[in-house]
Amino acid sequence: GDSVTQMEGPVTLSEEAFLTINCTYTATGYPSLFWYVQYPGEGLQLLLKATKADDKGSNKGFEATYRKETTSFHLEKGSVQVSDSAVYFCALSDSNQFYFGTGTSLTVIP
Amino acid sequence: DAGVIQSPRHEVTEMGQEVTLRCKPISGHNSLFWYRQTMMRGLELLIYFNNNVPIDDSGMPEDRFSAKMPNASFSTLKIQPSEPRDSAVYFCASSGLTGTGFVYGYTFGSGTRLTVV
């Protein structure tokens, strides 16, 4: 079945460091791929998405490129801020369901 | 757009009591999902509805859990009787689904934090 595997956390970075959170997927069809972010005490919010191979999703300085050849959708940001501290979830959808990864906790320290 | 609205935001109840969580999906969305989030298990899909009909309830942990969607604008998740291990944050999400099976607008509510003592 479809599934998403993402990098185990927690991740701790200094402000302005480069961020990569790895995500790989397994799907039988041609899924859409997503990154969601969950700030403390809140629900999950859509951060970015890509709907087909080679698409790049971007938002708030975060980027992820849909790589069909490596079945990956890694999240990157060139310079993280303290306000980026949150839990990040990779997800895919190729039908009426979403499949979420287990989440990666990011803490950015000043 | 008010988004997905869940109530209450916080619920504290005693073991054995009935708990009802409520969700109002985004208008026009025809799919609704209930999730449970804990530190131990992460985010778990409990049940989802399409056009008010339960499609997959395989994630519902026990018969103590039940969910209904009497109309397109309202859903409930009920736990009866509640137990301390049910303590978690419960999220509702809704999405649209096109005729060709394309999911759009998948949006979460702010969640209900349930504590069973």
Short mmCIF file of N, CA, C and O in Angstrom, two decimals, chain A:
data_model
loop_
_atom_site.label_atom_id
_atom_site.label_comp_id
_atom_site.label_asym_id
_atom_site.label_seq_id
_atom_site.Cartn_x
_atom_site.Cartn_y
_atom_site.Cartn_z
N GLY A 1 0.82 -1.21 0.00
CA GLY A 1 0.00 0.00 0.00
C GLY A 1 0.85 1.25 0.00
O GLY A 1 2.07 1.21 0.12
N ASP A 2 0.16 2.39 -0.13
CA ASP A 2 0.88 3.66 -0.12
C ASP A 2 1.43 3.98 1.26
O ASP A 2 0.78 3.66 2.27
N SER A 3 2.57 4.63 1.30
CA SER A 3 3.14 5.01 2.59
C SER A 3 4.17 6.11 2.40
O SER A 3 4.64 6.36 1.30
N VAL A 4 4.49 6.74 3.52
CA VAL A 4 5.49 7.82 3.55
C VAL A 4 6.46 7.52 4.67
O VAL A 4 6.04 7.16 5.77
N THR A 5 7.72 7.69 4.41
CA THR A 5 8.76 7.51 5.42
C THR A 5 9.55 8.80 5.53
O THR A 5 10.07 9.29 4.53
N GLN A 6 9.62 9.35 6.71
CA GLN A 6 10.39 10.57 6.85
C GLN A 6 11.41 10.44 7.96
O GLN A 6 11.33 9.56 8.81
N MET A 7 12.35 11.36 7.89
CA MET A 7 13.50 11.36 8.77
C MET A 7 13.07 11.41 10.23
O MET A 7 12.17 12.16 10.59
N GLU A 8 13.73 10.59 11.05
CA GLU A 8 13.44 10.61 12.47
C GLU A 8 13.97 11.90 13.08
O GLU A 8 15.00 12.42 12.67
N GLY A 9 13.28 12.37 14.08
CA GLY A 9 13.76 13.54 14.79
C GLY A 9 14.25 13.15 16.17
O GLY A 9 14.46 11.98 16.44
N PRO A 10 14.35 14.10 17.06
CA PRO A 10 14.20 15.52 16.79
C PRO A 10 15.45 16.11 16.14
O PRO A 10 16.53 15.55 16.24
N VAL A 11 15.23 17.22 15.45
CA VAL A 11 16.33 17.95 14.82
C VAL A 11 16.49 19.29 15.55
O VAL A 11 15.51 19.98 15.78
N THR A 12 17.71 19.60 15.91
CA THR A 12 18.01 20.87 16.56
C THR A 12 19.05 21.61 15.74
O THR A 12 20.11 21.05 15.42
N LEU A 13 18.73 22.84 15.36
CA LEU A 13 19.64 23.65 14.54
C LEU A 13 19.80 25.03 15.14
O LEU A 13 18.90 25.53 15.84
N SER A 14 20.91 25.64 14.83
CA SER A 14 21.11 27.05 15.20
C SER A 14 20.43 27.93 14.15
O SER A 14 20.27 27.54 12.99
N GLU A 15 20.04 29.10 14.59
CA GLU A 15 19.42 30.06 13.67
C GLU A 15 20.34 30.30 12.47
O GLU A 15 21.56 30.36 12.62
N GLU A 16 19.74 30.40 11.29
CA GLU A 16 20.42 30.65 10.01
C GLU A 16 21.09 29.40 9.45
O GLU A 16 21.71 29.48 8.39
N ALA A 17 20.96 28.27 10.10
CA ALA A 17 21.52 27.03 9.54
C ALA A 17 20.65 26.54 8.39
O ALA A 17 19.49 26.94 8.24
N PHE A 18 21.22 25.61 7.61
CA PHE A 18 20.50 25.00 6.50
C PHE A 18 19.73 23.78 7.00
O PHE A 18 20.25 23.00 7.79
N LEU A 19 18.50 23.65 6.53
CA LEU A 19 17.64 22.55 6.96
C LEU A 19 17.35 21.60 5.82
O LEU A 19 17.02 22.03 4.71
N THR A 20 17.46 20.32 6.09
CA THR A 20 16.94 19.28 5.21
C THR A 20 16.20 18.27 6.07
O THR A 20 16.75 17.78 7.05
N ILE A 21 14.97 17.97 5.70
CA ILE A 21 14.22 16.87 6.31
C ILE A 21 13.85 15.91 5.18
O ILE A 21 13.16 16.28 4.23
N ASN A 22 14.35 14.69 5.29
CA ASN A 22 14.16 13.72 4.21
C ASN A 22 12.78 13.08 4.26
O ASN A 22 12.25 12.79 5.34
N CYS A 23 12.25 12.83 3.08
CA CYS A 23 10.97 12.14 2.95
C CYS A 23 11.01 11.29 1.69
O CYS A 23 11.36 11.78 0.61
N THR A 24 10.68 10.02 1.83
CA THR A 24 10.52 9.14 0.68
C THR A 24 9.13 8.51 0.73
O THR A 24 8.52 8.43 1.80
N TYR A 25 8.66 8.08 -0.42
CA TYR A 25 7.31 7.58 -0.47
C TYR A 25 7.23 6.28 -1.28
O TYR A 25 8.11 5.98 -2.09
N THR A 26 6.16 5.56 -1.04
CA THR A 26 5.80 4.38 -1.83
C THR A 26 4.36 4.55 -2.27
O THR A 26 3.48 4.81 -1.44
N ALA A 27 4.14 4.46 -3.57
CA ALA A 27 2.78 4.63 -4.09
C ALA A 27 2.62 3.83 -5.36
O ALA A 27 3.55 3.69 -6.15
N THR A 28 1.41 3.33 -5.58
CA THR A 28 1.15 2.55 -6.79
C THR A 28 0.81 3.44 -7.97
O THR A 28 1.02 3.06 -9.11
N GLY A 29 0.29 4.62 -7.72
CA GLY A 29 -0.11 5.51 -8.80
C GLY A 29 0.81 6.70 -8.93
O GLY A 29 2.03 6.58 -8.78
N TYR A 30 0.20 7.85 -9.20
CA TYR A 30 0.95 9.10 -9.36
C TYR A 30 0.45 10.09 -8.32
O TYR A 30 -0.42 10.90 -8.60
N PRO A 31 1.02 10.01 -7.13
CA PRO A 31 0.46 10.80 -6.03
C PRO A 31 0.81 12.27 -6.10
O PRO A 31 1.75 12.68 -6.80
N SER A 32 0.05 13.07 -5.37
CA SER A 32 0.46 14.42 -5.02
C SER A 32 1.19 14.35 -3.69
O SER A 32 0.90 13.50 -2.85
N LEU A 33 2.15 15.22 -3.50
CA LEU A 33 2.99 15.19 -2.30
C LEU A 33 2.87 16.53 -1.56
O LEU A 33 2.71 17.58 -2.19
N PHE A 34 2.96 16.46 -0.25
CA PHE A 34 2.70 17.62 0.59
C PHE A 34 3.68 17.65 1.77
O PHE A 34 4.17 16.62 2.22
N TRP A 35 3.91 18.86 2.26
CA TRP A 35 4.50 19.05 3.57
C TRP A 35 3.52 19.87 4.40
O TRP A 35 3.03 20.92 3.94
N TYR A 36 3.25 19.36 5.61
CA TYR A 36 2.42 20.07 6.57
C TYR A 36 3.30 20.46 7.76
O TYR A 36 4.26 19.77 8.09
N VAL A 37 2.93 21.56 8.43
CA VAL A 37 3.65 22.01 9.61
C VAL A 37 2.66 22.14 10.76
O VAL A 37 1.52 22.57 10.57
N GLN A 38 3.11 21.72 11.93
CA GLN A 38 2.27 21.83 13.13
C GLN A 38 3.04 22.62 14.18
O GLN A 38 4.03 22.14 14.73
N TYR A 39 2.56 23.83 14.48
CA TYR A 39 3.14 24.64 15.53
C TYR A 39 2.55 24.19 16.87
O TYR A 39 1.44 23.63 16.91
N PRO A 40 3.23 24.44 17.96
CA PRO A 40 2.76 23.97 19.27
C PRO A 40 1.33 24.40 19.55
O PRO A 40 0.97 25.56 19.41
N GLY A 41 0.51 23.43 19.95
CA GLY A 41 -0.87 23.72 20.33
C GLY A 41 -1.82 23.96 19.18
O GLY A 41 -2.97 24.36 19.40
N GLU A 42 -1.35 23.72 17.96
CA GLU A 42 -2.21 23.97 16.80
C GLU A 42 -2.38 22.73 15.95
O GLU A 42 -1.73 21.71 16.16
N GLY A 43 -3.29 22.82 14.99
CA GLY A 43 -3.46 21.73 14.03
C GLY A 43 -2.42 21.80 12.93
O GLY A 43 -1.59 22.70 12.90
N LEU A 44 -2.47 20.81 12.05
CA LEU A 44 -1.53 20.78 10.93
C LEU A 44 -1.97 21.79 9.87
O LEU A 44 -3.15 21.91 9.55
N GLN A 45 -0.98 22.49 9.32
CA GLN A 45 -1.26 23.47 8.28
C GLN A 45 -0.46 23.09 7.03
O GLN A 45 0.69 22.68 7.13
N LEU A 46 -1.08 23.25 5.88
CA LEU A 46 -0.37 22.98 4.64
C LEU A 46 0.77 23.97 4.46
O LEU A 46 0.57 25.18 4.52
N LEU A 47 1.97 23.46 4.24
CA LEU A 47 3.13 24.31 4.01
C LEU A 47 3.41 24.46 2.51
O LEU A 47 3.57 25.56 2.01
N LEU A 48 3.46 23.33 1.80
CA LEU A 48 3.67 23.38 0.37
C LEU A 48 3.25 22.05 -0.24
O LEU A 48 3.07 21.06 0.46
N LYS A 49 3.13 22.05 -1.57
CA LYS A 49 2.71 20.82 -2.23
C LYS A 49 3.28 20.77 -3.65
O LYS A 49 3.70 21.79 -4.20
N ALA A 50 3.28 19.57 -4.21
CA ALA A 50 3.67 19.36 -5.60
C ALA A 50 2.80 18.24 -6.14
O ALA A 50 2.61 17.22 -5.47
N THR A 51 2.26 18.42 -7.32
CA THR A 51 1.28 17.48 -7.83
C THR A 51 1.81 16.56 -8.92
O THR A 51 1.14 15.60 -9.29
N LYS A 52 3.00 16.83 -9.46
CA LYS A 52 3.54 15.92 -10.46
C LYS A 52 5.06 15.95 -10.42
O LYS A 52 5.68 16.86 -9.84
N ALA A 53 5.64 14.97 -11.07
CA ALA A 53 7.09 14.81 -11.06
C ALA A 53 7.78 16.08 -11.54
O ALA A 53 7.34 16.74 -12.48
N ASP A 54 8.88 16.41 -10.86
CA ASP A 54 9.75 17.56 -11.13
C ASP A 54 9.15 18.90 -10.69
O ASP A 54 9.81 19.92 -10.81
N ASP A 55 7.92 18.88 -10.19
CA ASP A 55 7.36 20.10 -9.63
C ASP A 55 8.12 20.49 -8.38
O ASP A 55 8.54 19.62 -7.60
N LYS A 56 8.27 21.78 -8.16
CA LYS A 56 8.86 22.27 -6.92
C LYS A 56 7.79 23.06 -6.18
O LYS A 56 7.24 24.02 -6.71
N GLY A 57 7.51 22.65 -4.94
CA GLY A 57 6.63 23.42 -4.08
C GLY A 57 7.47 24.35 -3.22
O GLY A 57 8.58 23.99 -2.81
N SER A 58 6.95 25.54 -2.95
CA SER A 58 7.71 26.47 -2.12
C SER A 58 6.77 27.38 -1.36
O SER A 58 5.67 27.71 -1.83
N ASN A 59 7.20 27.77 -0.17
CA ASN A 59 6.41 28.65 0.68
C ASN A 59 7.25 29.06 1.88
O ASN A 59 7.93 28.21 2.49
N LYS A 60 7.23 30.32 2.25
CA LYS A 60 7.91 30.84 3.44
C LYS A 60 9.39 30.47 3.47
O LYS A 60 9.96 30.26 4.55
N GLY A 61 10.01 30.37 2.31
CA GLY A 61 11.42 30.04 2.24
C GLY A 61 11.71 28.55 2.22
O GLY A 61 12.85 28.14 2.01
N PHE A 62 10.70 27.73 2.41
CA PHE A 62 10.84 26.28 2.33
C PHE A 62 10.62 25.83 0.88
O PHE A 62 9.81 26.41 0.17
N GLU A 63 11.33 24.77 0.50
CA GLU A 63 11.18 24.20 -0.83
C GLU A 63 11.22 22.69 -0.76
O GLU A 63 11.88 22.13 0.13
N ALA A 64 10.54 22.05 -1.71
CA ALA A 64 10.66 20.60 -1.87
C ALA A 64 10.38 20.27 -3.32
O ALA A 64 9.46 20.83 -3.92
N THR A 65 11.17 19.36 -3.88
CA THR A 65 11.02 18.98 -5.28
C THR A 65 10.58 17.54 -5.38
O THR A 65 11.16 16.65 -4.75
N TYR A 66 9.56 17.30 -6.18
CA TYR A 66 8.99 15.97 -6.40
C TYR A 66 9.94 15.20 -7.31
O TYR A 66 10.04 15.49 -8.50
N ARG A 67 10.62 14.20 -6.76
CA ARG A 67 11.58 13.40 -7.52
C ARG A 67 11.03 12.00 -7.71
O ARG A 67 11.07 11.18 -6.79
N LYS A 68 10.52 11.73 -8.89
CA LYS A 68 9.92 10.42 -9.15
C LYS A 68 10.99 9.33 -9.20
O LYS A 68 10.78 8.21 -8.76
N GLU A 69 12.17 9.68 -9.72
CA GLU A 69 13.20 8.66 -9.91
C GLU A 69 13.74 8.14 -8.58
O GLU A 69 14.15 6.99 -8.48
N THR A 70 13.71 9.00 -7.57
CA THR A 70 14.18 8.58 -6.24
C THR A 70 13.02 8.47 -5.25
O THR A 70 13.26 8.20 -4.07
N THR A 71 11.80 8.63 -5.73
CA THR A 71 10.58 8.63 -4.88
C THR A 71 10.80 9.44 -3.61
O THR A 71 10.59 8.95 -2.49
N SER A 72 11.23 10.68 -3.80
CA SER A 72 11.55 11.52 -2.64
C SER A 72 10.90 12.89 -2.77
O SER A 72 10.52 13.33 -3.87
N PHE A 73 10.79 13.55 -1.62
CA PHE A 73 10.21 14.89 -1.56
C PHE A 73 10.82 15.57 -0.33
O PHE A 73 10.14 15.89 0.64
N HIS A 74 12.12 15.80 -0.37
CA HIS A 74 12.84 16.33 0.78
C HIS A 74 12.54 17.81 0.98
O HIS A 74 12.55 18.60 0.02
N LEU A 75 12.38 18.18 2.23
CA LEU A 75 12.09 19.58 2.58
C LEU A 75 13.39 20.30 2.89
O LEU A 75 14.23 19.77 3.63
N GLU A 76 13.56 21.51 2.33
CA GLU A 76 14.78 22.28 2.56
C GLU A 76 14.45 23.73 2.84
O GLU A 76 13.45 24.27 2.35
N LYS A 77 15.34 24.34 3.64
CA LYS A 77 15.28 25.78 3.83
C LYS A 77 16.70 26.26 4.05
O LYS A 77 17.46 25.66 4.82
N GLY A 78 17.04 27.35 3.38
CA GLY A 78 18.43 27.80 3.39
C GLY A 78 18.87 28.41 4.71
O GLY A 78 20.05 28.32 5.08
N SER A 79 17.95 29.03 5.44
CA SER A 79 18.33 29.74 6.66
C SER A 79 17.14 29.72 7.61
O SER A 79 16.18 30.48 7.44
N VAL A 80 17.20 28.84 8.60
CA VAL A 80 16.04 28.68 9.48
C VAL A 80 16.02 29.77 10.54
O VAL A 80 17.06 30.35 10.92
N GLN A 81 14.81 30.02 11.04
CA GLN A 81 14.60 31.00 12.09
C GLN A 81 13.98 30.31 13.30
O GLN A 81 13.41 29.21 13.19
N VAL A 82 14.07 30.98 14.44
CA VAL A 82 13.49 30.42 15.66
C VAL A 82 12.00 30.11 15.46
O VAL A 82 11.47 29.11 15.95
N SER A 83 11.33 30.96 14.70
CA SER A 83 9.89 30.79 14.45
C SER A 83 9.57 29.58 13.60
O SER A 83 8.38 29.22 13.47
N ASP A 84 10.56 28.93 13.03
CA ASP A 84 10.33 27.70 12.25
C ASP A 84 10.25 26.47 13.15
O ASP A 84 9.98 25.37 12.65
N SER A 85 10.49 26.62 14.42
CA SER A 85 10.40 25.50 15.35
C SER A 85 8.99 24.93 15.33
O SER A 85 8.01 25.65 15.62
N ALA A 86 8.86 23.67 14.99
CA ALA A 86 7.56 23.04 14.79
C ALA A 86 7.79 21.57 14.47
O ALA A 86 8.93 21.11 14.40
N VAL A 87 6.69 20.86 14.24
CA VAL A 87 6.77 19.49 13.75
C VAL A 87 6.34 19.50 12.29
O VAL A 87 5.32 20.09 11.93
N TYR A 88 7.13 18.84 11.45
CA TYR A 88 6.89 18.83 10.01
C TYR A 88 6.48 17.43 9.57
O TYR A 88 7.13 16.43 9.91
N PHE A 89 5.40 17.36 8.80
CA PHE A 89 4.86 16.08 8.33
C PHE A 89 4.90 16.04 6.81
O PHE A 89 4.38 16.94 6.14
N CYS A 90 5.45 14.98 6.28
CA CYS A 90 5.38 14.70 4.86
C CYS A 90 4.12 13.88 4.61
O CYS A 90 3.74 13.06 5.46
N ALA A 91 3.46 14.08 3.47
CA ALA A 91 2.22 13.36 3.20
C ALA A 91 2.06 13.13 1.70
O ALA A 91 2.62 13.87 0.89
N LEU A 92 1.31 12.12 1.36
CA LEU A 92 0.97 11.90 -0.04
C LEU A 92 -0.51 11.59 -0.18
O LEU A 92 -1.15 11.11 0.74
N SER A 93 -1.02 11.87 -1.38
CA SER A 93 -2.40 11.53 -1.69
C SER A 93 -2.49 11.10 -3.14
O SER A 93 -2.02 11.80 -4.02
N ASP A 94 -3.06 9.92 -3.37
CA ASP A 94 -3.33 9.54 -4.76
C ASP A 94 -4.75 9.00 -4.89
O ASP A 94 -5.08 8.37 -5.85
N SER A 95 -5.57 9.24 -3.91
CA SER A 95 -6.96 8.80 -3.95
C SER A 95 -7.71 9.66 -2.96
O SER A 95 -7.38 10.81 -2.76
N ASN A 96 -8.67 9.07 -2.33
CA ASN A 96 -9.48 9.83 -1.38
C ASN A 96 -8.83 9.91 -0.01
O ASN A 96 -9.45 10.32 0.95
N GLN A 97 -7.59 9.47 0.09
CA GLN A 97 -6.96 9.48 1.41
C GLN A 97 -5.62 10.18 1.37
O GLN A 97 -4.98 10.26 0.33
N PHE A 98 -5.24 10.65 2.52
CA PHE A 98 -3.89 11.14 2.73
C PHE A 98 -3.14 10.12 3.57
O PHE A 98 -3.72 9.48 4.44
N TYR A 99 -1.84 10.00 3.30
CA TYR A 99 -0.98 9.16 4.11
C TYR A 99 0.11 10.06 4.67
O TYR A 99 0.84 10.70 3.91
N PHE A 100 0.18 10.11 6.00
CA PHE A 100 1.13 11.00 6.66
C PHE A 100 2.34 10.23 7.18
O PHE A 100 2.22 9.09 7.63
N GLY A 101 3.48 10.89 7.15
CA GLY A 101 4.65 10.38 7.84
C GLY A 101 4.49 10.60 9.34
O GLY A 101 3.50 11.17 9.80
N THR A 102 5.47 10.17 10.09
CA THR A 102 5.39 10.21 11.55
C THR A 102 5.73 11.57 12.13
O THR A 102 5.58 11.80 13.32
N GLY A 103 6.19 12.48 11.29
CA GLY A 103 6.52 13.81 11.77
C GLY A 103 7.97 13.93 12.22
O GLY A 103 8.54 12.98 12.77
N THR A 104 8.55 15.09 11.98
CA THR A 104 9.91 15.40 12.41
C THR A 104 9.88 16.70 13.19
O THR A 104 9.45 17.73 12.66
N SER A 105 10.31 16.62 14.43
CA SER A 105 10.31 17.81 15.28
C SER A 105 11.57 18.63 15.03
O SER A 105 12.69 18.10 15.05
N LEU A 106 11.39 19.91 14.78
CA LEU A 106 12.51 20.83 14.55
C LEU A 106 12.52 21.89 15.64
O LEU A 106 11.50 22.53 15.91
N THR A 107 13.67 22.06 16.27
CA THR A 107 13.88 23.15 17.22
C THR A 107 15.03 24.00 16.71
O THR A 107 16.12 23.48 16.43
N VAL A 108 14.77 25.30 16.60
CA VAL A 108 15.81 26.23 16.16
C VAL A 108 16.19 27.10 17.35
O VAL A 108 15.32 27.74 17.97
N ILE A 109 17.47 27.11 17.67
CA ILE A 109 17.92 27.87 18.83
C ILE A 109 18.64 29.14 18.37
O ILE A 109 19.33 29.14 17.35
N PRO A 110 18.47 30.21 19.13
CA PRO A 110 19.07 31.50 18.72
C PRO A 110 20.59 31.43 18.76
O PRO A 110 21.18 30.67 19.52
#
